[in-house]
Amino acid sequence: MAALTATAPARPVPARGPRRLARRRLPIWHLLWLVVAAAYFVVPVVSLLEFSFGGRVGGHAAGFHWYLTVFNDPSFRSSFLLSVRIAIETVVLSNLLLVPSVFWIHLRLPHLRPVMNFVSVLPFVVPPIVLIVGLIPFLSPFTFLYSRPEVLAFIYVVFALPFLYRSLDAGLRAIDLRTLAEASANCGASSASTLLRVVLPNLRAAVIGGSFLTVAIAMGEFTISSLLSFNTFPVYIFNIGENTGNEAAALSVISLLLTWAFMVGLFIVGRGGRAGAQVAATR
Amino acid sequence: MARLELRGLRKQFGRGVVALDRLDLEVGSGELVSLLGPSGCGKTTALRIVAGFEVPDEGEVLVDGVDVVGLPASRRNMGMVFQSYSLFPNMTAEDNVAYPLRIRRQPKAERQRRSGELLAMVGLATQADRYPHQLSGGQQQRVALARALAHEPAVLLLDEPLSALDAKVRVTLREEVRRVQLELGITTLYVTHDQEEALAISDRVAVMSEGRLEQVGTPAEVYASPRSPFVASFVGTVNRLEATVASRAERTVRCGELVLRVGAEDFEHPDGTTVALYVRPEDVTVRPLTDGPAPAGAGGTVRGVTFLGSVTRVRVDCSLGSVVADVSSEEALHLAPGEAVSVELDPRRLRTLAPA
Ligand SMILES: Nc1ncnc2c1ncn2[C@@H]1O[C@H](COP(=O)(O)OP(=O)(O)OP(=O)(O)O)[C@@H](O)[C@H]1O
Ligand SMILES: [Mg+2]
């Protein structure tokens, strides 16, 4: 017993030293793994960049030529703005539709959650082309909508459903919704007040996360907008690519930068109030 | 202040689970009544029906004589403190407390004044701009109490508000709840499964079992004169011994080698019947057998000694059965397992009930 107590405090001291050192040094295969993973994302972007500066124009190196060509094309601006507009409409529409419904399902109809989980993956299972073929006869009587690009927002809501639903579902599971909703009702609040003042502020991260993916989908969707002949940004890129590869590459780089800028903007807007940011930071 | 009455409340969940079975209870104006009972006996269900989160199958909830069962929770003017932490994570302590006033569209200055006042009352004046995650469990429940009181509700409801806290905090906080309740004179229904807590802070205790009320009375009544075997064994620690009625007229029972005269008035058992005899550990005297005159008690042997602080709990096997006694720790120094002792029961504190 005496021997044990004597060695016990001594042991951790030498053990702790090497372990700390080991933690600082990243094992070589960890590094390798990271490099391979990074290469997956970086290599295409780098080659895209290279290609966008490549080719020869009038006998000398292209430089920023392709970028200037893109910026001077009026269709570039209009198609990009169209896509942004549709993306915003999709985000607003899908959140308006889903936030209250997911709230109600969690609060009052929790037994419907498995059904929702299933329904929400259907858009993955059904190919877009099938979806649009099914949607056209349904939408065509609504001519005022059908002829406007807003129809795309309505369709993209379906594609965004799995992402936004899952994000909101996870967000609601993370809070004690029932107790918070009951506490709020007990304080005299209506369901709408509870949703706006208590639930939504605590769902900010989930709403932003889901909305990011929604934007990415709406900004990048090609098949349907092309089929319905709207000149959205991806359709425009595709058309340019038919003519000049280098210009299309420059365009893609610009579109990447613009999309990122748009998302950062959305993030900043979404973070909004001081309180929300603080809560998010400490979670 | 308001009077709260529950009349014939019945609630069944699904098939078979009867959570409440004709519950009747009155809480007088400014009174604090505890609903005390074991887990699953329907306490929370009763409180949730009062608050409006659950609809009873039958029965009425009257506030000052007006049935509120048809009103949604948001229109009942009740303040509730929940068992789990229920503060809004996106709001500071002050904003949480001011929330009921914001809902009622009171001016900002008034909201600030009132929430400051309430936070001071629960001892959290300096923590007003902390978020819930920056507060301890006990502090969160204090804020929850302040929030439940902000809109000056007619009735205050608490559902085991202290059960998530550690023992020390629980004791200080329950006293604080009682102090605030007395200060405001608010009609209060307090749910707990902790009999000590119920006895400590209540004007009256309502003991529940399996959806029914077993007994309602002051803490002293419920403790000293339990009206059913359930109450006797649930509230406090009690020895249950088997006895036979020796004489109904003389109120005597035979228990082991002793014949005891029972103090309680309502002694109605016919001669010769078997009854259950209840006696609290503090009403049992254990004496070491010394060379003095032979004591009047039953002879027995000490089986176990548990030190509890100011008292020591001694378990004795004797002709009465196995009996626990609380003796002062000083006296207990002379008692060790194996020792021969004499056991006496205080006849004034004996209770008999027909065996369940
Ligand atoms: N929503 C519900 N659905 C089905 N059964 C329920 C529901 N709520 C409560 N019950 C059942 O009703 C009975 C009473 O439950 P209640 O929550 O009122 O007990 P309690 O006295 O508050 O217990 P505890 O001390 O554990 O909180 C239990 O058997 C419980 O399983
Ligand atoms: Mg309960």
XYZ file of C-alpha atoms and ligand atoms in Angstrom:
671
model
C 0.000 0.000 0.000
C 2.792 2.363 0.978
C 4.644 1.585 -2.219
C 1.551 2.241 -4.271
C 0.865 5.611 -2.746
C 4.487 6.563 -3.212
C 4.555 5.809 -6.933
C 1.072 7.055 -7.736
C 1.804 10.801 -7.771
C 5.132 10.253 -9.522
C 3.691 8.446 -12.518
C 1.728 11.098 -14.346
C 4.677 13.485 -14.475
C 6.880 11.672 -16.983
C 3.816 10.390 -18.815
C 2.437 13.830 -19.393
C 5.561 15.271 -21.034
C 5.831 13.059 -24.107
C 2.078 13.007 -24.631
C 1.995 16.758 -24.928
C 4.820 16.724 -27.436
C 3.101 14.035 -29.450
C -0.048 16.067 -29.652
C 1.807 19.018 -31.133
C 3.401 17.041 -33.935
C 0.877 16.122 -36.592
C 1.475 12.507 -37.639
C 2.629 12.337 -41.237
C -0.338 10.341 -42.527
C -2.777 12.835 -41.045
C -1.045 15.484 -43.082
C -1.065 13.317 -46.156
C -4.767 12.717 -45.779
C -5.421 16.432 -45.531
C -3.331 17.119 -48.625
C -5.194 14.527 -50.668
C -8.543 15.867 -49.505
C -7.519 19.441 -50.180
C -6.232 18.492 -53.614
C -9.690 17.301 -54.501
C -11.002 20.824 -54.099
C -7.948 22.870 -54.939
C -6.785 21.206 -58.161
C -9.963 21.924 -60.170
C -10.008 25.519 -58.947
C -6.346 26.024 -59.802
C -6.735 24.540 -63.269
C -9.818 26.652 -63.762
C -7.812 29.737 -62.806
C -4.979 28.777 -65.132
C -7.330 28.155 -68.011
C -9.075 31.464 -67.439
C -5.769 33.264 -68.059
C -4.771 30.934 -70.880
C -4.948 31.010 -74.690
C -3.574 33.717 -76.964
C -5.375 36.785 -78.209
C -4.067 38.698 -81.200
C -0.652 37.089 -80.883
C 0.101 37.729 -77.171
C -0.861 36.191 -73.810
C -4.491 36.636 -72.845
C -3.971 38.006 -69.314
C -7.213 39.466 -68.070
C -8.695 39.498 -71.558
C -11.348 36.855 -70.863
C -12.384 38.547 -67.650
C -12.829 41.853 -69.445
C -14.856 40.132 -72.140
C -17.128 38.704 -69.481
C -17.596 42.003 -67.697
C -18.375 43.766 -70.955
C -21.138 41.340 -71.802
C -24.517 42.772 -70.689
C -25.985 39.268 -70.456
C -23.487 38.502 -67.719
C -24.974 41.066 -65.382
C -28.582 40.339 -66.168
C -28.235 36.566 -65.844
C -26.310 36.838 -62.593
C -28.838 39.209 -61.081
C -31.650 36.962 -62.231
C -30.071 34.018 -60.423
C -29.516 36.064 -57.274
C -33.124 37.188 -57.371
C -34.383 33.646 -57.754
C -32.071 32.457 -54.991
C -33.392 35.085 -52.587
C -36.966 34.257 -53.500
C -36.275 30.571 -52.972
C -34.735 31.188 -49.556
C -37.591 33.407 -48.408
C -40.278 31.131 -49.778
C -38.838 27.900 -48.425
C -38.248 29.387 -44.967
C -41.749 30.859 -44.844
C -43.115 27.488 -45.773
C -40.948 25.267 -43.632
C -40.150 27.102 -40.392
C -43.749 27.253 -39.143
C -44.560 23.748 -40.367
C -41.526 22.144 -38.770
C -42.291 24.079 -35.583
C -45.836 22.730 -35.519
C -44.791 19.215 -36.336
C -42.291 19.202 -33.515
C -44.690 20.720 -31.053
C -48.040 19.172 -31.863
C -47.568 16.276 -34.281
C -44.255 14.680 -33.317
C -45.481 11.323 -34.577
C -45.413 12.812 -38.097
C -41.659 13.325 -37.941
C -40.740 9.963 -39.480
C -43.152 10.716 -42.326
C -41.535 14.114 -42.856
C -38.089 12.529 -42.784
C -39.176 10.272 -45.605
C -40.960 12.948 -47.636
C -38.012 15.286 -47.327
C -35.656 12.919 -49.142
C -38.039 12.345 -52.063
C -36.545 15.196 -54.122
C -33.247 13.279 -53.997
C -34.857 10.153 -55.311
C -36.806 11.784 -58.147
C -34.503 13.090 -60.913
C -35.054 16.779 -61.774
C -36.036 15.907 -65.289
C -38.853 13.702 -64.053
C -39.917 16.355 -61.626
C -40.132 19.030 -64.280
C -41.970 16.825 -66.722
C -44.501 16.175 -63.991
C -44.652 19.820 -62.959
C -45.175 21.428 -66.371
C -48.765 20.248 -66.888
C -49.505 21.218 -63.315
C -47.991 24.690 -63.616
C -48.998 25.642 -67.149
C -52.552 26.745 -66.285
C -51.032 29.398 -64.000
C -49.782 31.430 -66.948
C -48.979 34.537 -64.918
C -46.520 32.440 -62.916
C -45.398 30.080 -65.607
C -44.031 32.812 -67.825
C -42.122 34.506 -65.018
C -38.769 33.408 -63.620
C -40.423 33.166 -60.197
C -41.661 29.776 -61.304
C -38.085 28.596 -60.827
C -38.153 29.709 -57.194
C -41.298 27.669 -56.663
C -39.596 24.619 -58.144
C -36.305 25.130 -56.309
C -38.185 25.126 -53.017
C -38.771 21.432 -53.689
C -35.063 20.832 -54.226
C -34.175 22.837 -51.141
C -36.686 20.961 -48.995
C -34.392 18.125 -47.855
C -31.592 20.470 -46.846
C -33.642 23.102 -45.116
C -35.925 20.570 -43.459
C -33.036 18.579 -42.084
C -31.286 21.655 -40.839
C -34.428 22.972 -39.103
C -35.251 19.560 -37.705
C -31.790 19.273 -36.155
C -32.033 22.838 -34.843
C -35.366 22.159 -33.156
C -34.141 18.919 -31.683
C -31.269 20.811 -30.073
C -33.590 23.018 -27.998
C -36.172 21.950 -25.447
C -38.937 23.205 -27.717
C -41.868 21.958 -25.678
C -40.754 23.570 -22.452
C -39.788 26.833 -24.158
C -43.103 26.984 -26.008
C -45.061 26.247 -22.845
C -43.072 28.777 -20.846
C -43.805 31.343 -23.521
C -47.519 30.513 -23.588
C -47.558 30.725 -19.816
C -46.127 34.235 -20.119
C -49.162 35.101 -22.248
C -47.684 34.759 -25.735
C -49.653 33.501 -28.738
C -48.157 30.765 -30.912
C -47.110 33.347 -33.483
C -45.333 35.424 -30.828
C -43.649 32.317 -29.503
C -42.448 31.376 -32.967
C -41.132 34.863 -33.712
C -39.654 35.846 -30.382
C -38.534 32.589 -28.845
C -38.178 29.832 -31.416
C -36.807 31.704 -34.422
C -33.986 33.460 -32.541
C -32.863 30.093 -31.232
C -33.057 28.560 -34.700
C -30.879 31.191 -36.343
C -27.960 28.853 -36.997
C -30.253 26.215 -38.482
C -32.017 28.743 -40.715
C -28.724 30.184 -41.950
C -27.212 26.758 -42.544
C -30.228 25.532 -44.479
C -30.458 28.786 -46.415
C -26.815 28.520 -47.527
C -27.482 25.219 -49.185
C -30.679 26.579 -50.666
C -28.752 29.455 -52.227
C -26.158 27.067 -53.579
C -28.876 24.965 -55.188
C -30.788 27.909 -56.626
C -27.647 29.572 -57.998
C -26.332 26.411 -59.576
C -29.412 24.727 -61.030
C -29.139 24.251 -64.779
C -31.475 21.573 -66.106
C -34.798 23.141 -65.287
C -33.997 26.755 -66.041
C -32.567 25.658 -69.359
C -35.631 23.542 -70.121
C -37.937 26.415 -69.288
C -35.587 28.730 -71.247
C -34.757 31.239 -68.587
C -31.347 32.788 -69.008
C -30.083 32.165 -65.475
C -26.433 32.300 -64.603
C -25.679 28.592 -65.097
C -27.480 28.666 -68.446
C -25.440 31.702 -69.459
C -22.187 29.969 -68.429
C -23.165 26.940 -70.452
C -23.896 29.039 -73.534
C -20.576 30.877 -73.244
C -18.765 27.577 -72.866
C -20.168 26.487 -76.202
C -18.246 29.367 -77.812
C -14.995 29.919 -75.914
C -13.616 27.639 -73.236
C -11.329 30.295 -71.770
C -14.088 32.801 -71.385
C -16.253 30.175 -69.696
C -13.407 29.462 -67.270
C -13.055 33.134 -66.405
C -16.777 33.281 -65.960
C -16.719 30.304 -63.628
C -14.029 31.914 -61.489
C -16.081 35.089 -61.295
C -19.183 33.105 -60.440
C -17.339 31.271 -57.672
C -16.182 34.570 -56.174
C -19.620 36.139 -56.510
C -21.361 33.163 -54.942
C -18.964 33.208 -52.027
C -19.452 36.935 -51.587
C -23.206 36.396 -51.670
C -22.983 33.729 -48.989
C -20.764 35.845 -46.756
C -23.312 38.616 -47.175
C -26.113 36.268 -46.207
C -24.123 35.106 -43.201
C -23.562 38.669 -42.002
C -27.211 39.586 -42.509
C -28.314 36.385 -40.783
C -26.076 36.926 -37.802
C -27.889 40.196 -37.304
C -28.511 41.006 -33.656
C -25.804 41.072 -31.025
C -27.558 38.541 -28.811
C -27.825 35.922 -31.514
C -24.156 36.247 -32.336
C -23.228 35.852 -28.702
C -25.341 32.785 -28.206
C -23.988 31.247 -31.381
C -20.433 32.006 -30.318
C -20.695 30.338 -26.950
C -22.530 27.252 -28.094
C -55.551 37.362 -4.391
C -57.208 34.399 -5.988
C -58.677 31.131 -4.818
C -57.927 28.020 -6.810
C -60.169 24.958 -6.839
C -59.727 21.693 -8.666
C -62.979 19.760 -8.872
C -63.285 16.130 -9.900
C -60.326 16.244 -12.275
C -59.913 13.113 -14.319
C -57.339 12.446 -16.970
C -56.559 9.293 -18.838
C -53.666 8.867 -21.272
C -54.211 6.398 -24.052
C -55.833 3.205 -22.935
C -55.487 2.253 -19.306
C -53.156 4.898 -17.882
C -55.341 6.861 -15.467
C -53.103 9.751 -14.463
C -55.767 11.543 -12.411
C -58.786 9.935 -10.835
C -61.312 12.465 -9.524
C -58.960 14.899 -7.893
C -60.459 17.560 -5.631
C -58.280 20.222 -4.086
C -58.674 23.761 -2.849
C -55.933 26.314 -2.517
C -57.051 29.281 -0.469
C -56.186 32.845 -1.288
C -52.501 33.450 -0.550
C -51.976 29.881 0.528
C -49.120 27.589 -0.485
C -50.298 24.030 -0.987
C -47.878 21.257 -1.967
C -48.887 18.338 -4.123
C -46.740 15.565 -2.741
C -46.497 12.065 -4.115
C -44.232 9.444 -5.622
C -43.093 9.493 -9.232
C -45.892 8.891 -11.699
C -48.763 9.615 -9.318
C -50.090 12.429 -11.515
C -48.727 15.580 -9.883
C -47.385 17.072 -13.070
C -50.552 16.159 -14.920
C -52.641 18.006 -12.330
C -50.435 21.081 -12.554
C -50.410 21.043 -16.351
C -54.196 20.904 -16.367
C -54.307 23.939 -14.091
C -51.803 25.760 -16.312
C -53.756 24.888 -19.457
C -51.212 22.618 -21.152
C -53.414 19.593 -20.760
C -57.198 19.243 -21.038
C -58.925 17.129 -18.371
C -61.337 14.406 -19.448
C -63.661 15.525 -16.689
C -63.712 18.138 -13.992
C -63.217 21.836 -13.486
C -60.456 24.237 -12.592
C -61.917 27.268 -10.851
C -60.086 30.520 -10.246
C -62.182 32.670 -7.937
C -65.140 30.500 -8.843
C -64.726 30.847 -12.618
C -63.999 27.722 -14.654
C -60.888 28.252 -16.775
C -60.695 24.839 -18.451
C -61.838 26.323 -21.776
C -59.176 29.044 -21.790
C -55.855 28.557 -23.591
C -52.731 28.612 -21.412
C -51.772 32.056 -22.679
C -54.981 33.603 -21.343
C -55.065 32.051 -17.870
C -52.925 34.574 -16.039
C -50.868 31.995 -14.215
C -47.143 31.948 -13.589
C -45.324 28.666 -13.886
C -41.848 27.503 -12.950
C -40.844 24.344 -14.782
C -38.812 21.390 -13.636
C -36.385 21.639 -16.543
C -34.576 24.883 -17.283
C -37.023 26.920 -19.275
C -35.372 30.313 -19.701
C -35.229 31.615 -23.267
C -31.580 31.072 -24.265
C -31.557 34.078 -26.596
C -32.523 36.568 -23.882
C -30.685 37.963 -20.877
C -32.026 37.376 -17.379
C -33.623 40.808 -17.498
C -35.228 40.208 -20.888
C -36.530 36.863 -19.713
C -38.210 38.478 -16.724
C -39.547 41.308 -18.858
C -40.907 38.909 -21.496
C -44.450 38.595 -20.071
C -44.596 42.394 -19.925
C -43.301 42.758 -23.476
C -46.054 40.391 -24.599
C -48.506 42.661 -22.778
C -47.034 45.668 -24.582
C -46.074 47.527 -21.442
C -43.806 50.540 -21.917
C -40.089 49.904 -21.806
C -39.461 51.965 -18.685
C -42.105 50.042 -16.781
C -40.679 46.702 -17.967
C -37.208 47.661 -16.835
C -38.434 48.876 -13.471
C -40.437 45.744 -12.821
C -37.798 43.250 -13.972
C -35.157 45.072 -11.926
C -37.401 44.876 -8.888
C -38.101 41.164 -9.350
C -34.468 40.256 -10.014
C -33.550 42.107 -6.829
C -36.209 40.163 -4.963
C -34.662 36.846 -6.014
C -31.182 38.174 -5.254
C -29.936 38.515 -8.821
C -29.857 42.293 -9.275
C -26.235 42.180 -10.427
C -26.734 39.402 -12.975
C -29.419 41.131 -15.025
C -27.524 41.078 -18.328
C -26.283 37.528 -18.111
C -27.564 34.967 -20.560
C -29.031 31.714 -19.172
C -25.921 29.716 -20.095
C -23.900 32.107 -17.946
C -26.015 31.352 -14.870
C -25.903 28.391 -12.514
C -28.873 26.047 -12.279
C -30.050 27.656 -9.066
C -29.739 31.137 -10.542
C -31.670 30.062 -13.621
C -34.523 28.817 -11.470
C -34.529 32.106 -9.546
C -34.845 33.979 -12.837
C -37.597 31.558 -13.863
C -39.398 32.366 -10.611
C -39.036 36.088 -11.244
C -40.349 35.627 -14.786
C -43.330 33.634 -13.533
C -44.212 36.510 -11.204
C -43.623 39.389 -13.611
C -47.162 39.745 -14.910
C -48.650 39.512 -11.412
C -50.406 36.215 -12.046
C -53.405 35.135 -10.012
C -51.834 31.775 -9.285
C -48.245 30.593 -9.104
C -47.495 27.013 -10.186
C -44.211 25.250 -9.530
C -43.400 21.779 -10.851
C -40.486 20.364 -8.877
C -38.525 23.550 -9.510
C -35.599 22.420 -7.388
C -35.230 18.796 -8.382
C -32.345 19.436 -10.775
C -30.298 21.241 -8.124
C -27.929 19.865 -5.534
C -29.023 19.360 -1.930
C -27.599 22.527 -0.379
C -28.951 24.850 -3.049
C -32.287 23.088 -2.833
C -32.657 23.937 0.832
C -31.744 27.622 0.474
C -33.837 28.028 -2.623
C -36.954 26.455 -1.191
C -36.781 28.906 1.683
C -36.403 31.689 -0.817
C -39.443 30.501 -2.772
C -41.441 30.511 0.449
C -40.181 33.982 1.447
C -41.124 35.447 -1.939
C -44.487 33.686 -1.838
C -45.289 35.088 1.604
C -44.023 38.535 0.623
C -46.378 38.681 -2.352
C -49.121 36.640 -0.697
C -49.648 34.774 -3.948
C -51.827 31.654 -4.171
C -49.403 28.843 -4.940
C -49.534 25.196 -5.956
C -46.170 23.521 -5.483
C -45.473 20.067 -6.874
C -42.760 17.949 -5.299
C -41.910 14.345 -4.576
C -39.641 15.416 -1.712
C -41.636 15.114 1.528
C -39.115 17.134 3.497
C -39.458 19.999 1.034
C -43.244 19.817 1.192
C -43.315 19.782 4.985
C -40.827 22.644 5.191
C -42.526 25.284 3.071
C -46.235 24.507 2.837
C -49.296 25.866 4.564
C -50.938 22.593 3.661
C -49.707 19.395 2.068
C -51.827 17.307 -0.301
C -50.493 13.769 -0.486
C -51.267 11.971 -3.752
C -51.052 8.377 -4.787
C -52.021 6.878 -8.129
C -54.035 9.849 -9.295
C -55.985 10.275 -6.061
C -55.656 12.470 -3.019
C -54.775 10.480 0.058
C -54.803 13.241 2.631
C -54.756 17.019 2.819
C -53.630 18.809 5.928
C -51.059 21.014 7.578
C -47.534 19.579 7.550
C -47.881 18.752 11.265
C -51.205 16.933 10.750
C -49.977 14.919 7.815
C -46.826 13.973 9.653
C -48.336 13.192 13.048
C -51.709 11.779 12.029
C -51.410 10.025 8.685
C -54.831 8.825 7.639
C -53.728 5.977 5.427
C -50.905 3.453 5.386
C -49.647 5.121 2.226
C -49.359 8.543 3.854
C -47.795 7.068 6.958
C -45.051 5.384 4.991
C -44.540 8.072 2.347
C -44.256 11.086 4.622
C -41.194 10.691 6.795
C -39.769 7.409 8.070
C -42.046 5.173 10.058
C -42.015 1.780 11.787
C -44.906 -0.444 10.809
C -45.590 -3.146 13.398
C -48.247 -5.817 13.644
C -50.567 -5.611 16.630
C -53.821 -7.132 17.860
C -56.565 -5.094 19.472
C -56.710 -6.073 23.157
C -59.585 -3.859 24.138
C -61.429 -1.328 22.036
C -62.875 0.390 25.106
C -59.490 0.852 26.729
C -57.806 1.516 23.384
C -55.156 -1.043 24.025
C -53.292 -3.226 21.563
C -50.983 -6.152 22.090
C -47.719 -5.964 20.221
C -45.131 -8.623 20.928
C -44.746 -8.815 24.678
C -46.138 -5.318 25.253
C -49.654 -4.064 25.795
C -49.850 -0.467 24.627
C -52.490 2.192 25.086
C -52.970 4.098 21.822
C -53.120 7.890 22.048
C -54.955 8.774 18.840
C -58.678 9.528 19.206
C -60.047 7.707 16.197
C -59.553 4.208 17.559
C -62.394 2.239 16.018
C -61.087 -1.291 15.640
C -63.124 -4.210 17.098
C -61.539 -6.390 19.746
C -59.234 -9.113 18.478
C -58.623 -7.634 14.996
C -55.166 -7.302 13.567
C -54.068 -3.703 13.010
C -50.987 -1.990 11.720
C -49.249 0.050 14.360
C -47.246 3.064 13.188
C -44.576 4.794 15.204
C -41.937 7.315 14.106
C -38.270 6.563 14.854
C -38.059 9.654 17.082
C -40.880 8.253 19.244
C -38.969 5.083 20.006
C -36.672 4.978 23.038
C -33.788 2.549 23.147
C -32.022 1.936 26.495
C -29.059 -0.257 27.186
C -29.916 -3.020 29.665
C -27.964 -2.070 32.752
C -28.149 -3.403 36.244
C -30.877 -0.964 37.350
C -34.533 -1.939 37.737
C -35.880 -3.922 34.764
C -37.225 -1.397 32.217
C -40.802 -1.454 30.965
C -39.925 -1.965 27.296
C -39.494 -4.977 25.092
C -36.151 -6.703 25.171
C -34.104 -6.737 21.986
C -30.704 -6.663 20.339
C -29.077 -3.806 18.390
C -28.517 -4.846 14.770
C -27.219 -1.690 13.155
C -26.163 1.871 13.955
C -26.175 4.676 11.347
C -24.769 8.070 12.217
C -26.940 10.833 10.677
C -25.402 13.898 12.317
C -27.376 15.202 15.252
C -29.197 11.899 15.627
C -28.162 8.314 15.125
C -30.515 5.764 13.659
C -30.462 2.462 15.529
C -32.009 -0.725 14.228
C -33.170 -3.149 16.888
C -34.630 -6.637 16.553
C -37.100 -7.272 19.346
C -40.351 -9.087 20.044
C -42.240 -6.215 18.371
C -40.420 -6.880 15.125
C -37.594 -4.953 13.518
C -37.729 -1.370 14.816
C -35.687 1.720 13.916
C -35.185 4.428 16.493
C -33.596 7.862 16.298
C -31.545 8.550 19.402
C -29.307 11.492 20.104
C -25.846 10.771 18.849
C -24.488 11.183 22.338
C -26.707 8.415 23.720
C -25.867 6.278 20.739
C -22.265 6.116 21.890
C -23.381 3.447 24.332
C -25.121 1.387 21.690
C -23.199 -1.034 19.529
C -24.425 -3.891 17.329
C -25.036 -7.009 19.384
C -25.862 -5.114 22.543
C -28.956 -6.114 24.557
C -31.410 -3.228 24.880
C -34.928 -2.406 25.919
C -37.279 -0.734 23.403
C -40.127 1.583 24.441
C -42.717 3.254 22.208
C -44.230 6.613 23.140
C -47.939 5.667 23.526
C -49.136 9.220 22.777
C -47.605 9.028 19.303
C -48.862 5.610 18.317
C -51.221 5.368 15.352
C -53.199 2.349 14.323
C -54.699 1.745 10.904
C -56.536 -1.200 9.468
C -53.870 -3.061 7.481
C -53.907 -2.195 3.776
N -48.368 12.713 -22.364
C -48.540 11.532 -21.747
N -48.854 10.423 -22.447
C -49.040 9.247 -21.842
N -48.934 9.054 -20.529
C -48.612 10.104 -19.772
C -48.400 11.393 -20.334
N -48.096 12.251 -19.326
C -48.113 11.519 -18.203
N -48.439 10.228 -18.454
C -48.596 9.163 -17.459
O -49.455 9.627 -16.456
C -49.003 9.254 -15.178
C -48.785 10.475 -14.308
O -47.724 11.233 -14.827
P -47.201 12.567 -14.177
O -46.167 13.133 -15.077
O -48.350 13.440 -13.849
O -46.525 12.035 -12.850
P -45.722 12.847 -11.742
O -46.453 12.621 -10.465
O -45.496 14.234 -12.158
O -44.351 12.045 -11.683
P -42.851 12.603 -11.506
O -42.641 12.806 -10.040
O -42.021 11.467 -12.020
O -42.716 13.836 -12.306
C -47.739 8.444 -15.406
O -48.090 7.086 -15.361
C -47.300 8.834 -16.772
O -46.626 7.771 -17.393
Mg -43.712 15.371 -12.645
